[in-house]
Short mmCIF file of C-alpha atoms in Angstrom, two decimals:
data_model
loop_
_atom_site.label_atom_id
_atom_site.label_comp_id
_atom_site.label_asym_id
_atom_site.label_seq_id
_atom_site.Cartn_x
_atom_site.Cartn_y
_atom_site.Cartn_z
CA UNK A 1 24.54 19.97 -5.95
CA UNK A 2 20.95 21.29 -6.45
CA UNK A 3 19.95 20.02 -3.03
CA UNK A 4 23.08 21.91 -1.48
CA UNK A 5 22.10 25.10 -3.52
CA UNK A 6 18.39 24.83 -2.19
CA UNK A 7 19.69 24.71 1.37
CA UNK A 8 21.26 28.10 1.05
CA UNK A 9 19.76 31.44 2.19
CA UNK A 10 20.67 32.77 -1.28
CA UNK A 11 18.34 30.18 -2.85
CA UNK A 12 15.70 31.14 -0.38
CA UNK A 13 15.83 34.71 -1.60
CA UNK A 14 14.92 33.51 -5.06
CA UNK A 15 11.46 32.36 -3.82
CA UNK A 16 8.51 34.68 -3.58
CA UNK A 17 8.79 37.22 -0.75
CA UNK A 18 5.22 38.76 -1.06
CA UNK A 19 2.22 36.85 -0.13
CA UNK A 20 -0.56 36.69 -2.78
CA UNK A 21 -3.61 38.65 -1.76
CA UNK A 22 -5.89 35.48 -2.24
CA UNK A 23 -5.84 32.09 -3.66
CA UNK A 24 -8.04 32.25 -6.81
CA UNK A 25 -9.15 28.65 -6.59
CA UNK A 26 -9.11 26.21 -3.62
CA UNK A 27 -9.90 22.43 -3.70
CA UNK A 28 -12.18 20.58 -1.14
CA UNK A 29 -10.95 17.52 0.48
CA UNK A 30 -13.38 14.50 -0.41
CA UNK A 31 -11.74 12.23 2.18
CA UNK A 32 -12.69 11.89 5.74
CA UNK A 33 -10.09 11.94 8.57
CA UNK A 34 -10.30 10.20 11.94
CA UNK A 35 -11.60 12.18 15.02
CA UNK A 36 -9.67 9.73 17.20
CA UNK A 37 -6.53 10.70 15.65
CA UNK A 38 -7.09 14.39 16.26
CA UNK A 39 -7.87 13.53 20.04
CA UNK A 40 -4.43 11.75 19.95
CA UNK A 41 -2.64 15.00 18.59
CA UNK A 42 -4.37 17.13 21.22
CA UNK A 43 -2.73 14.94 23.79
CA UNK A 44 0.69 15.31 22.17
CA UNK A 45 0.95 11.78 20.73
CA UNK A 46 2.22 11.75 17.21
CA UNK A 47 1.51 8.38 15.51
CA UNK A 48 2.74 8.10 12.09
CA UNK A 49 4.09 5.09 10.01
CA UNK A 50 3.23 2.66 12.93
CA UNK A 51 5.53 4.77 15.45
CA UNK A 52 4.44 7.08 18.26
CA UNK A 53 6.36 9.81 19.75
CA UNK A 54 4.99 11.53 22.67
CA UNK A 55 5.56 15.43 23.00
CA UNK A 56 2.97 17.01 25.04
CA UNK A 57 4.28 20.53 25.22
CA UNK A 58 5.59 21.16 21.58
CA UNK A 59 5.29 19.73 18.18
CA UNK A 60 8.51 17.58 17.78
CA UNK A 61 9.46 19.17 14.35
CA UNK A 62 13.27 18.64 14.75
CA UNK A 63 13.40 15.53 17.16
CA UNK A 64 16.14 13.08 16.20
CA UNK A 65 15.99 9.51 15.79
CA UNK A 66 17.67 8.90 19.26
CA UNK A 67 15.35 11.48 21.08
CA UNK A 68 12.47 9.80 19.59
CA UNK A 69 13.61 6.28 20.51
CA UNK A 70 13.57 5.05 16.88
CA UNK A 71 15.90 3.44 14.40
CA UNK A 72 16.80 5.55 11.57
CA UNK A 73 14.62 3.87 9.04
CA UNK A 74 11.41 4.18 11.25
CA UNK A 75 12.36 7.72 12.35
CA UNK A 76 12.60 8.76 8.65
CA UNK A 77 9.12 7.35 7.95
CA UNK A 78 7.55 8.80 11.06
CA UNK A 79 9.08 12.34 10.35
CA UNK A 80 7.60 12.17 6.76
CA UNK A 81 4.35 11.62 8.20
CA UNK A 82 4.72 14.56 10.63
CA UNK A 83 5.94 16.97 8.09
CA UNK A 84 3.49 15.76 5.44
CA UNK A 85 0.59 17.17 7.30
CA UNK A 86 -2.04 14.47 6.05
CA UNK A 87 -3.30 14.65 9.62
CA UNK A 88 -4.90 18.03 9.01
CA UNK A 89 -7.84 16.18 7.74
CA UNK A 90 -8.27 14.60 11.23
CA UNK A 91 -8.76 17.97 12.83
CA UNK A 92 -11.21 19.03 9.94
CA UNK A 93 -13.19 15.80 10.53
CA UNK A 94 -13.41 16.54 14.21
CA UNK A 95 -14.30 20.22 13.55
CA UNK A 96 -15.04 23.01 16.13
CA UNK A 97 -13.15 26.04 17.01
CA UNK A 98 -10.68 24.19 19.26
CA UNK A 99 -9.57 21.76 16.49
CA UNK A 100 -9.21 24.71 13.96
CA UNK A 101 -7.15 26.71 16.30
CA UNK A 102 -4.90 23.56 17.20
CA UNK A 103 -4.41 22.90 13.41
CA UNK A 104 -3.41 26.58 12.72
CA UNK A 105 -1.11 26.73 15.70
CA UNK A 106 0.81 23.72 14.27
CA UNK A 107 0.86 25.03 10.83
CA UNK A 108 2.00 28.39 12.03
CA UNK A 109 4.73 26.81 14.20
CA UNK A 110 6.05 24.86 11.35
CA UNK A 111 6.20 27.84 9.08
CA UNK A 112 8.12 29.78 11.92
CA UNK A 113 10.69 27.05 12.30
CA UNK A 114 11.09 25.54 8.70
CA UNK A 115 9.96 28.05 6.01
CA UNK A 116 12.80 30.22 5.84
CA UNK A 117 15.66 27.77 4.70
CA UNK A 118 14.93 24.95 2.19
CA UNK A 119 16.84 22.00 3.52
CA UNK A 120 16.61 18.58 5.25
CA UNK A 121 14.04 16.02 5.29
CA UNK A 122 11.03 18.42 5.64
CA UNK A 123 12.01 19.89 2.30
CA UNK A 124 12.42 16.58 0.36
CA UNK A 125 10.37 17.19 -2.82
CA UNK A 126 7.82 14.40 -2.09
CA UNK A 127 7.34 15.70 1.50
CA UNK A 128 7.06 19.25 0.56
CA UNK A 129 4.61 18.18 -2.31
CA UNK A 130 2.53 16.21 0.13
CA UNK A 131 2.41 19.05 2.57
CA UNK A 132 1.45 21.64 -0.07
CA UNK A 133 -1.29 19.29 -1.16
CA UNK A 134 -2.65 18.99 2.32
CA UNK A 135 -2.37 22.63 3.08
CA UNK A 136 -4.43 23.49 0.22
CA UNK A 137 -6.99 20.73 0.73
CA UNK A 138 -7.38 22.09 4.31
CA UNK A 139 -7.15 25.86 3.50
CA UNK A 140 -10.85 26.53 3.81
CA UNK A 141 -10.85 24.99 7.21
CA UNK A 142 -7.56 26.74 8.35
CA UNK A 143 -8.44 30.26 7.01
CA UNK A 144 -12.01 30.35 8.33
CA UNK A 145 -11.81 33.04 11.08
CA UNK A 146 -7.93 33.23 11.05
CA UNK A 147 -6.13 36.57 11.82
CA UNK A 148 -4.22 38.62 9.29
CA UNK A 149 -0.83 37.35 10.42
CA UNK A 150 -1.68 33.72 10.04
CA UNK A 151 -3.33 34.37 6.71
CA UNK A 152 -0.31 36.34 5.35
CA UNK A 153 2.22 33.65 6.55
CA UNK A 154 0.22 30.85 5.13
CA UNK A 155 -0.38 32.23 1.83
CA UNK A 156 3.30 33.34 1.53
CA UNK A 157 4.51 29.73 2.41
CA UNK A 158 2.20 28.33 -0.19
CA UNK A 159 3.62 30.52 -2.85
CA UNK A 160 7.16 29.58 -1.78
CA UNK A 161 6.33 25.86 -1.77
CA UNK A 162 4.80 26.15 -5.20
CA UNK A 163 7.83 28.03 -6.65
CA UNK A 164 10.25 25.50 -5.10
CA UNK A 165 8.30 22.48 -6.29
CA UNK A 166 8.25 23.66 -9.75
CA UNK A 167 12.08 23.46 -9.77
CA UNK A 168 12.63 20.56 -7.53
CA UNK A 169 9.88 18.02 -8.24
CA UNK A 170 11.99 16.09 -10.76
CA UNK A 171 14.62 15.41 -7.98
CA UNK A 172 12.26 13.25 -6.16
CA UNK A 173 12.98 9.47 -6.58
CA UNK A 174 10.89 7.75 -9.17
CA UNK A 175 7.65 6.14 -8.16
CA UNK A 176 5.36 7.54 -5.31
CA UNK A 177 7.89 10.31 -4.16
CA UNK A 178 7.95 11.91 -7.75
CA UNK A 179 4.17 11.42 -8.01
CA UNK A 180 3.59 13.33 -4.59
CA UNK A 181 6.05 16.11 -5.61
CA UNK A 182 4.30 16.77 -8.94
CA UNK A 183 0.98 16.49 -7.29
CA UNK A 184 1.71 19.33 -4.98
CA UNK A 185 3.05 21.39 -7.79
CA UNK A 186 -0.12 20.99 -9.72
CA UNK A 187 -2.33 21.99 -6.77
CA UNK A 188 0.00 24.95 -6.21
CA UNK A 189 -0.20 26.15 -9.83
CA UNK A 190 -4.02 25.90 -9.99
CA UNK A 191 -4.44 27.52 -6.48
CA UNK A 192 -2.32 30.47 -7.43
CA UNK A 193 -3.84 31.06 -10.89
CA UNK A 194 -0.79 29.79 -12.82
CA UNK A 195 -2.51 26.89 -14.53
CA UNK A 196 -1.26 28.26 -17.89
CA UNK A 197 2.06 26.78 -16.95
CA UNK A 198 1.88 23.32 -17.89
CA UNK A 199 5.18 22.11 -16.42
CA UNK A 200 3.61 20.73 -13.13
CA UNK A 201 0.72 18.69 -14.92
CA UNK A 202 3.08 17.39 -17.50
CA UNK A 203 5.35 16.08 -14.71
CA UNK A 204 2.30 14.58 -13.01
CA UNK A 205 1.22 12.75 -16.05
CA UNK A 206 4.63 11.53 -16.62
CA UNK A 207 4.91 10.29 -13.19
CA UNK A 208 1.68 8.28 -13.47
CA UNK A 209 2.65 6.82 -16.65
CA UNK A 210 6.00 5.64 -15.37
CA UNK A 211 4.48 3.84 -12.35
CA UNK A 212 1.06 2.55 -13.38
CA UNK A 213 1.04 -0.16 -15.86
CA UNK A 214 -1.23 -0.42 -18.74
CA UNK A 215 -3.48 -2.91 -16.92
CA UNK A 216 -3.78 -0.42 -14.06
CA UNK A 217 -1.56 -1.98 -11.48
CA UNK A 218 1.12 -0.09 -9.64
CA UNK A 219 4.89 -0.68 -10.10
CA UNK A 220 5.31 -1.50 -6.51
CA UNK A 221 2.78 -4.27 -6.93
CA UNK A 222 1.12 -3.18 -3.64
CA UNK A 223 -2.72 -2.87 -3.76
CA UNK A 224 -2.65 -0.17 -1.04
CA UNK A 225 -0.18 1.93 -3.06
CA UNK A 226 -2.59 1.79 -6.00
CA UNK A 227 -5.50 2.82 -3.78
CA UNK A 228 -3.52 5.78 -2.35
CA UNK A 229 -2.49 7.00 -5.88
CA UNK A 230 -6.08 6.49 -7.28
CA UNK A 231 -7.39 8.44 -4.20
CA UNK A 232 -5.11 11.51 -4.92
CA UNK A 233 -5.79 11.38 -8.59
CA UNK A 234 -9.48 11.25 -7.90
CA UNK A 235 -9.35 14.35 -5.56
CA UNK A 236 -7.32 16.26 -8.07
CA UNK A 237 -9.62 15.34 -10.92
CA UNK A 238 -12.58 16.65 -9.41
CA UNK A 239 -10.91 20.02 -8.49
CA UNK A 240 -9.69 20.30 -11.95
CA UNK A 241 -13.01 19.51 -13.56
CA UNK A 242 -14.35 22.65 -11.69
CA UNK A 243 -11.50 25.04 -12.46
CA UNK A 244 -9.59 23.51 -15.49
CA UNK A 245 -11.32 20.90 -17.56
CA UNK A 246 -8.65 20.56 -20.08
CA UNK A 247 -6.13 19.50 -17.32
CA UNK A 248 -8.74 17.24 -15.78
CA UNK A 249 -8.94 15.32 -19.16
CA UNK A 250 -5.18 14.40 -19.02
CA UNK A 251 -6.09 12.39 -15.75
CA UNK A 252 -9.02 10.59 -17.27
CA UNK A 253 -7.07 7.68 -18.82
CA UNK A 254 -5.26 7.15 -15.52
CA UNK A 255 -8.50 6.73 -13.58
CA UNK A 256 -10.07 4.43 -16.43
CA UNK A 257 -6.98 2.16 -15.80
CA UNK A 258 -6.51 2.27 -12.05
CA UNK A 259 -10.14 1.89 -10.84
CA UNK A 260 -10.79 -1.60 -12.43
CA UNK A 261 -7.55 -2.82 -11.13
CA UNK A 262 -8.35 -1.77 -7.49
CA UNK A 263 -11.66 -3.68 -7.94
CA UNK A 264 -9.45 -6.67 -8.95
CA UNK A 265 -7.81 -6.87 -5.52
CA UNK A 266 -10.97 -6.60 -3.40
CA UNK A 267 -12.33 -9.63 -1.49
CA UNK A 268 -16.09 -9.99 -0.78
CA UNK A 269 -15.70 -7.93 2.36
CA UNK A 270 -14.69 -5.03 0.30
CA UNK A 271 -11.23 -4.76 1.56
CA UNK A 272 -8.01 -5.42 -0.35
CA UNK A 273 -5.88 -8.47 -0.51
CA UNK A 274 -2.43 -8.43 1.37
CA UNK A 275 0.20 -8.58 -1.18
CA UNK A 276 3.60 -6.71 -1.15
CA UNK A 277 2.86 -4.43 1.90
CA UNK A 278 -0.92 -3.76 1.46
CA UNK A 279 -3.56 -3.55 4.12
CA UNK A 280 -7.15 -4.27 3.80
CA UNK A 281 -7.97 -0.60 3.98
CA UNK A 282 -11.47 0.62 4.91
CA UNK A 283 -14.08 -0.81 2.45
CA UNK A 284 -16.37 2.24 2.67
CA UNK A 285 -13.55 4.45 1.72
CA UNK A 286 -12.59 2.23 -1.18
CA UNK A 287 -16.29 2.38 -2.21
CA UNK A 288 -16.14 6.28 -2.11
CA UNK A 289 -12.95 6.43 -4.07
CA UNK A 290 -14.49 4.08 -6.87
CA UNK A 291 -17.76 6.00 -6.87
CA UNK A 292 -16.00 9.38 -7.24
CA UNK A 293 -13.74 8.15 -9.98
CA UNK A 294 -16.66 7.54 -12.20
CA UNK A 295 -14.80 4.59 -13.81
CA UNK A 296 -16.94 1.73 -14.56
CA UNK A 297 -14.51 -0.79 -15.91
CA UNK A 298 -14.56 -4.33 -14.67
CA UNK A 299 -11.55 -6.09 -13.24
CA UNK A 300 -9.49 -8.15 -15.42
CA UNK A 301 -9.07 -11.94 -14.97
CA UNK A 302 -5.31 -11.84 -15.82
CA UNK A 303 -3.26 -8.76 -15.00
CA UNK A 304 -0.16 -9.91 -16.57
CA UNK A 305 1.81 -6.76 -16.49
CA UNK A 306 0.97 -6.33 -12.69
CA UNK A 307 1.75 -9.95 -12.21
CA UNK A 308 -1.58 -11.14 -10.78
CA UNK A 309 -4.35 -13.65 -11.67
CA UNK A 310 -8.05 -13.57 -10.51
CA UNK A 311 -10.36 -16.48 -10.26
CA UNK A 312 -13.78 -15.77 -9.38
CA UNK A 313 -16.53 -18.66 -9.11
CA UNK A 314 -19.75 -17.98 -7.55
CA UNK A 315 -18.99 -16.64 -4.17
CA UNK A 316 -15.37 -17.88 -4.10
CA UNK A 317 -12.47 -15.64 -5.17
CA UNK A 318 -8.76 -16.75 -5.49
CA UNK A 319 -5.98 -14.26 -6.16
CA UNK A 320 -2.59 -15.55 -7.08
CA UNK A 321 0.67 -13.66 -7.06
CA UNK A 322 1.86 -14.43 -10.43
CA UNK A 323 4.88 -12.02 -10.80
CA UNK A 324 8.37 -11.70 -9.68
CA UNK A 325 9.77 -9.48 -6.84
CA UNK A 326 8.86 -5.75 -7.41
CA UNK A 327 11.71 -3.23 -7.52
CA UNK A 328 12.80 -1.53 -4.33
CA UNK A 329 11.13 1.87 -4.48
CA UNK A 330 11.72 4.53 -1.91
CA UNK A 331 13.33 2.31 0.74
CA UNK A 332 10.49 -0.32 0.68
CA UNK A 333 11.28 -3.97 1.45
CA UNK A 334 10.02 -6.13 -1.17
CA UNK A 335 7.92 -9.09 0.02
CA UNK A 336 9.30 -12.51 -1.23
CA UNK A 337 6.09 -14.71 -1.14
CA UNK A 338 6.57 -15.99 -4.87
CA UNK A 339 3.31 -17.61 -5.89
CA UNK A 340 1.49 -16.78 -2.77
CA UNK A 341 -2.21 -16.72 -2.91
CA UNK A 342 -5.38 -15.52 -1.01
CA UNK A 343 -8.92 -17.27 -1.05
CA UNK A 344 -12.08 -15.89 0.29
CA UNK A 345 -15.75 -17.06 0.21
CA UNK A 346 -18.29 -14.22 0.22
CA UNK A 347 -17.32 -12.04 3.05
CA UNK A 348 -15.18 -14.71 4.70
CA UNK A 349 -11.53 -14.54 4.23
CA UNK A 350 -10.14 -18.03 4.68
CA UNK A 351 -6.52 -18.23 3.51
CA UNK A 352 -4.35 -15.03 3.63
CA UNK A 353 -0.93 -13.53 3.68
CA UNK A 354 0.24 -11.96 6.86
CA UNK A 355 0.40 -8.43 5.86
CA UNK A 356 2.92 -6.00 6.55
CA UNK A 357 4.06 -3.72 9.45
CA UNK A 358 3.42 -0.07 9.27
CA UNK A 359 6.63 0.74 10.93
CA UNK A 360 9.32 0.08 8.15
CA UNK A 361 12.17 -0.41 10.54
CA UNK A 362 12.71 -3.24 13.04
CA UNK A 363 12.18 -6.94 13.16
CA UNK A 364 8.42 -7.08 12.25
CA UNK A 365 9.11 -5.42 8.85
CA UNK A 366 11.86 -8.00 8.05
CA UNK A 367 9.77 -11.01 9.25
CA UNK A 368 6.58 -10.06 7.39
CA UNK A 369 8.39 -9.61 4.08
CA UNK A 370 9.67 -13.18 4.11
CA UNK A 371 8.27 -16.07 2.30
CA UNK A 372 7.15 -17.65 5.62
CA UNK A 373 4.68 -14.85 6.01
CA UNK A 374 2.93 -15.84 2.88
CA UNK A 375 0.64 -18.62 1.77
CA UNK A 376 3.12 -20.46 -0.36
CA UNK A 377 5.92 -22.88 0.04
CA UNK A 378 9.39 -22.31 1.74
CA UNK A 379 12.46 -24.33 0.97
CA UNK A 380 15.48 -24.39 3.57
CA UNK A 381 16.43 -21.18 4.93
CA UNK A 382 16.97 -19.25 1.69
CA UNK A 383 14.53 -16.61 0.53
CA UNK A 384 13.44 -16.30 -3.02
CA UNK A 385 15.65 -14.12 -5.04
CA UNK A 386 14.97 -11.02 -7.07
CA UNK A 387 16.37 -12.78 -10.15
CA UNK A 388 13.69 -15.56 -10.01
CA UNK A 389 11.88 -16.49 -13.24
CA UNK A 390 8.24 -16.98 -12.61
CA UNK A 391 5.84 -18.58 -15.09
CA UNK A 392 1.99 -19.11 -14.70
CA UNK A 393 -0.32 -20.65 -17.22
CA UNK A 394 -4.22 -19.94 -16.80
CA UNK A 395 -6.65 -22.77 -17.86
CA UNK A 396 -10.44 -22.68 -17.98
CA UNK A 397 -12.99 -25.29 -18.73
CA UNK A 398 -16.73 -25.59 -18.02
CA UNK A 399 -16.46 -22.92 -15.52
CA UNK A 400 -13.59 -24.33 -13.51
CA UNK A 401 -10.15 -22.59 -13.41
CA UNK A 402 -6.72 -23.99 -12.88
CA UNK A 403 -3.25 -22.46 -12.78
CA UNK A 404 0.17 -24.23 -13.70
CA UNK A 405 2.76 -22.05 -12.13
CA UNK A 406 6.54 -22.34 -11.26
CA UNK A 407 9.68 -20.43 -10.25
CA UNK A 408 13.39 -21.10 -10.16
CA UNK A 409 14.56 -19.04 -7.17
CA UNK A 410 16.22 -21.97 -5.46
CA UNK A 411 18.04 -23.23 -8.48
CA UNK A 412 21.40 -21.67 -7.33
CA UNK A 413 21.14 -22.50 -3.52
CA UNK A 414 19.50 -25.98 -3.72
CA UNK A 415 19.25 -26.90 -7.38
CA UNK A 416 15.53 -27.17 -6.89
CA UNK A 417 12.58 -25.97 -8.98
CA UNK A 418 9.16 -25.22 -7.33
CA UNK A 419 5.89 -25.89 -9.17
CA UNK A 420 2.37 -25.05 -7.84
CA UNK A 421 -0.93 -26.17 -9.29
CA UNK A 422 -4.21 -24.66 -8.11
CA UNK A 423 -7.71 -25.65 -9.14
CA UNK A 424 -10.96 -23.91 -8.38
CA UNK A 425 -14.18 -25.82 -9.23
CA UNK A 426 -16.97 -24.01 -11.12
CA UNK A 427 -19.06 -23.74 -8.03
CA UNK A 428 -16.19 -22.17 -5.96
CA UNK A 429 -16.64 -24.65 -3.24
CA UNK A 430 -13.54 -26.98 -4.01
CA UNK A 431 -10.01 -25.60 -4.04
CA UNK A 432 -7.22 -28.06 -4.63
CA UNK A 433 -3.38 -27.55 -4.60
CA UNK A 434 -0.31 -29.54 -5.51
CA UNK A 435 3.00 -28.24 -4.25
CA UNK A 436 5.96 -30.08 -6.29
CA UNK A 437 9.70 -29.73 -5.60
CA UNK A 438 12.02 -31.26 -8.23
CA UNK A 439 15.68 -31.13 -8.95
CA UNK A 440 16.60 -28.44 -11.55
CA UNK A 441 19.27 -30.64 -13.24
CA UNK A 442 21.28 -33.75 -12.45
CA UNK A 443 23.20 -32.83 -9.28
CA UNK A 444 26.70 -34.09 -8.37
CA UNK A 445 25.54 -34.04 -4.72
CA UNK A 446 22.90 -36.79 -5.52
CA UNK A 447 20.07 -34.55 -4.34
CA UNK A 448 20.91 -33.62 -0.68
CA UNK A 449 17.77 -33.33 1.20
CA UNK A 450 16.32 -30.01 2.00
CA UNK A 451 13.29 -29.11 4.15
CA UNK A 452 10.11 -28.02 2.29
CA UNK A 453 7.34 -26.35 4.35
CA UNK A 454 4.14 -25.27 2.89
CA UNK A 455 2.29 -22.43 4.83
CA UNK A 456 -1.27 -21.61 4.53
CA UNK A 457 -2.13 -18.65 6.74
CA UNK A 458 -5.67 -18.41 8.00
CA UNK A 459 -7.49 -15.23 8.63
CA UNK A 460 -8.22 -14.43 12.37
CA UNK A 461 -11.84 -15.02 11.63
CA UNK A 462 -11.26 -18.70 11.04
CA UNK A 463 -11.20 -21.27 13.80
CA UNK A 464 -9.31 -24.40 13.05
CA UNK A 465 -9.09 -27.90 14.42
CA UNK A 466 -6.76 -30.71 13.48
CA UNK A 467 -8.69 -34.05 13.50
CA UNK A 468 -8.52 -37.80 12.64
CA UNK A 469 -5.20 -39.24 11.86
CA UNK A 470 -3.69 -35.84 11.69
CA UNK A 471 -4.05 -35.03 7.93
CA UNK A 472 -7.51 -33.11 8.22
CA UNK A 473 -8.29 -29.66 9.42
CA UNK A 474 -11.81 -28.58 10.02
CA UNK A 475 -12.39 -24.76 9.66
CA UNK A 476 -15.17 -22.74 10.59
CA UNK A 477 -15.45 -19.13 9.55
CA UNK A 478 -16.84 -16.06 11.50
CA UNK A 479 -20.16 -16.44 9.52
CA UNK A 480 -20.46 -19.98 10.82
CA UNK A 481 -19.60 -21.79 7.42
CA UNK A 482 -17.56 -24.84 7.65
CA UNK A 483 -14.67 -25.99 5.55
CA UNK A 484 -12.69 -29.17 5.39
CA UNK A 485 -8.91 -29.10 4.56
CA UNK A 486 -7.06 -32.38 3.86
CA UNK A 487 -3.36 -32.82 2.89
CA UNK A 488 -1.12 -35.77 1.90
CA UNK A 489 2.57 -36.15 1.13
CA UNK A 490 3.89 -34.47 4.24
CA UNK A 491 3.45 -33.92 8.02
CA UNK A 492 0.37 -31.71 8.78
CA UNK A 493 0.21 -29.55 11.72
CA UNK A 494 -1.38 -26.40 13.03
CA UNK A 495 0.87 -23.49 14.17
CA UNK A 496 0.32 -20.00 15.47
CA UNK A 497 0.67 -17.17 13.02
CA UNK A 498 -0.06 -13.29 12.91
CA UNK A 499 -2.16 -10.92 10.88
CA UNK A 500 -1.39 -7.30 10.27
CA UNK A 501 -3.91 -6.66 7.57
CA UNK A 502 -6.19 -4.35 9.48
CA UNK A 503 -5.29 -0.87 11.10
CA UNK A 504 -1.64 -1.99 11.77
CA UNK A 505 -2.77 -4.09 14.92
CA UNK A 506 -1.02 -7.53 15.33
CA UNK A 507 -3.65 -10.14 15.54
CA UNK A 508 -3.10 -13.70 16.51
CA UNK A 509 -4.37 -16.49 14.13
CA UNK A 510 -3.30 -19.94 12.97
CA UNK A 511 -1.69 -21.51 9.93
CA UNK A 512 -1.78 -24.82 8.33
CA UNK A 513 1.61 -26.23 7.83
CA UNK A 514 2.71 -29.33 5.75
CA UNK A 515 6.38 -30.27 5.95
CA UNK A 516 8.61 -32.74 4.04
CA UNK A 517 12.11 -33.46 2.90
CA UNK A 518 12.96 -32.86 -0.64
CA UNK A 519 15.67 -35.11 -1.91
CA UNK A 520 16.61 -36.68 -5.19
CA UNK A 521 12.98 -37.91 -5.70
CA UNK A 522 10.21 -35.52 -6.64
CA UNK A 523 8.48 -34.11 -3.52
CA UNK A 524 4.64 -33.59 -3.88
CA UNK A 525 2.27 -32.17 -1.40
CA UNK A 526 -1.37 -32.45 -2.16
CA UNK A 527 -4.22 -30.72 -0.48
CA UNK A 528 -7.98 -29.84 -0.98
CA UNK A 529 -10.23 -27.30 0.66
CA UNK A 530 -13.83 -28.16 0.51
CA UNK A 531 -16.96 -26.43 1.67
CA UNK A 532 -18.90 -28.38 4.10
CA UNK A 533 -22.73 -28.14 3.16
#
């Protein structure tokens, strides 16, 4: 009912109709954009959420999914990127009068087409909040040298955004959408000199508390989501420290939790591990976020609330997904790689997960969310279920670390339990695993066989060769370091794989596969990965 009311012209009349004379406080955008993305926009190529729409003569504000040639899910994500205006920082990074005029033209065109009636996807609270945040972060860039008409329309639209978000932000779905709506409302209140109104900052604090666990992890269990939230909070925190220190103090506990957890997910190359839709991200920008956060806490070893374990030994790092499936948030597709892990040595990533497609619709998104796209075991043709019970025990002795883990996701489909044991030596040069499939209970079927397949996906920087009797794989990393992998208990082979961890590009790579039949008897795959000195 509220959304219907917001879409009426009568509601629009309740929003400010006079532009403020000025904005008492404006934030600076600490994050760099991409000049190459600005060049793409100059050419009329609008690339968002992994989908590109070419519209050389006009901004495609109202383009339908059919006109854009996209499925509805992909189109909604693409349109959210278009109407969210995060790409304004790309023009600001490119700089120059032409970039400024192009950015102003697009903002003015949006205001002319969408500012009068508050309805549809462009005015979803989370998208409106993101847009207001980005407009204010880019305000110095946009207003420098602008004529009076643009200045008036821009400031009036900011005031209308802020007034609407104060009323509508709680309508955003829980999680990232509600955070983005409240974030925009806080920026709007501060920029308009209404900081004495605490509604927005209290809503933002509540949104963060609801989706960031006490150990610092994000409810989506996605390291990239954690990175994006921390980046937004850091930027707001720096703005508030200058104009409203009391409000800034409310954000400090969130920074102190999130920053160490972001460090938790970093491999030796500085990028993030690929769990639940994450990308590597840009290491230099992660460094900048952590530096500006001023939070010095070290990463945990066991992040039990977030469902992860971290084992570091010398130059080796093992990260284990020790939790169940995350909740479905804002249309995201949960990744089903229960007990998946990643392993790196120094700056070399060896064993990884395949990553996620930036485009949320289509075959890639579905394929990459399945267990087969993760370094874990697959059983038959049934994906792990959301109701799976996952248990992990951590053990340490004399510097060595090992995990005893299991889940019961295939109890109903196949009457099977899966146990995984991972051992990392004190020197980090020896990683061993046992993959065990057993019957969950005495079965009337007598233990009908089901295919078990262990997949260990290799980073594209690794070169693999199957040698000897077929149970040994020699690996060579991009840095020239050699590793030997040996397996027993199943048929070993090398297969093609893909990696979508960097920039959304699909890169070809390989995977080590071990296959066997899980019948009435216990099935055990054993393997060892050893550094060649």
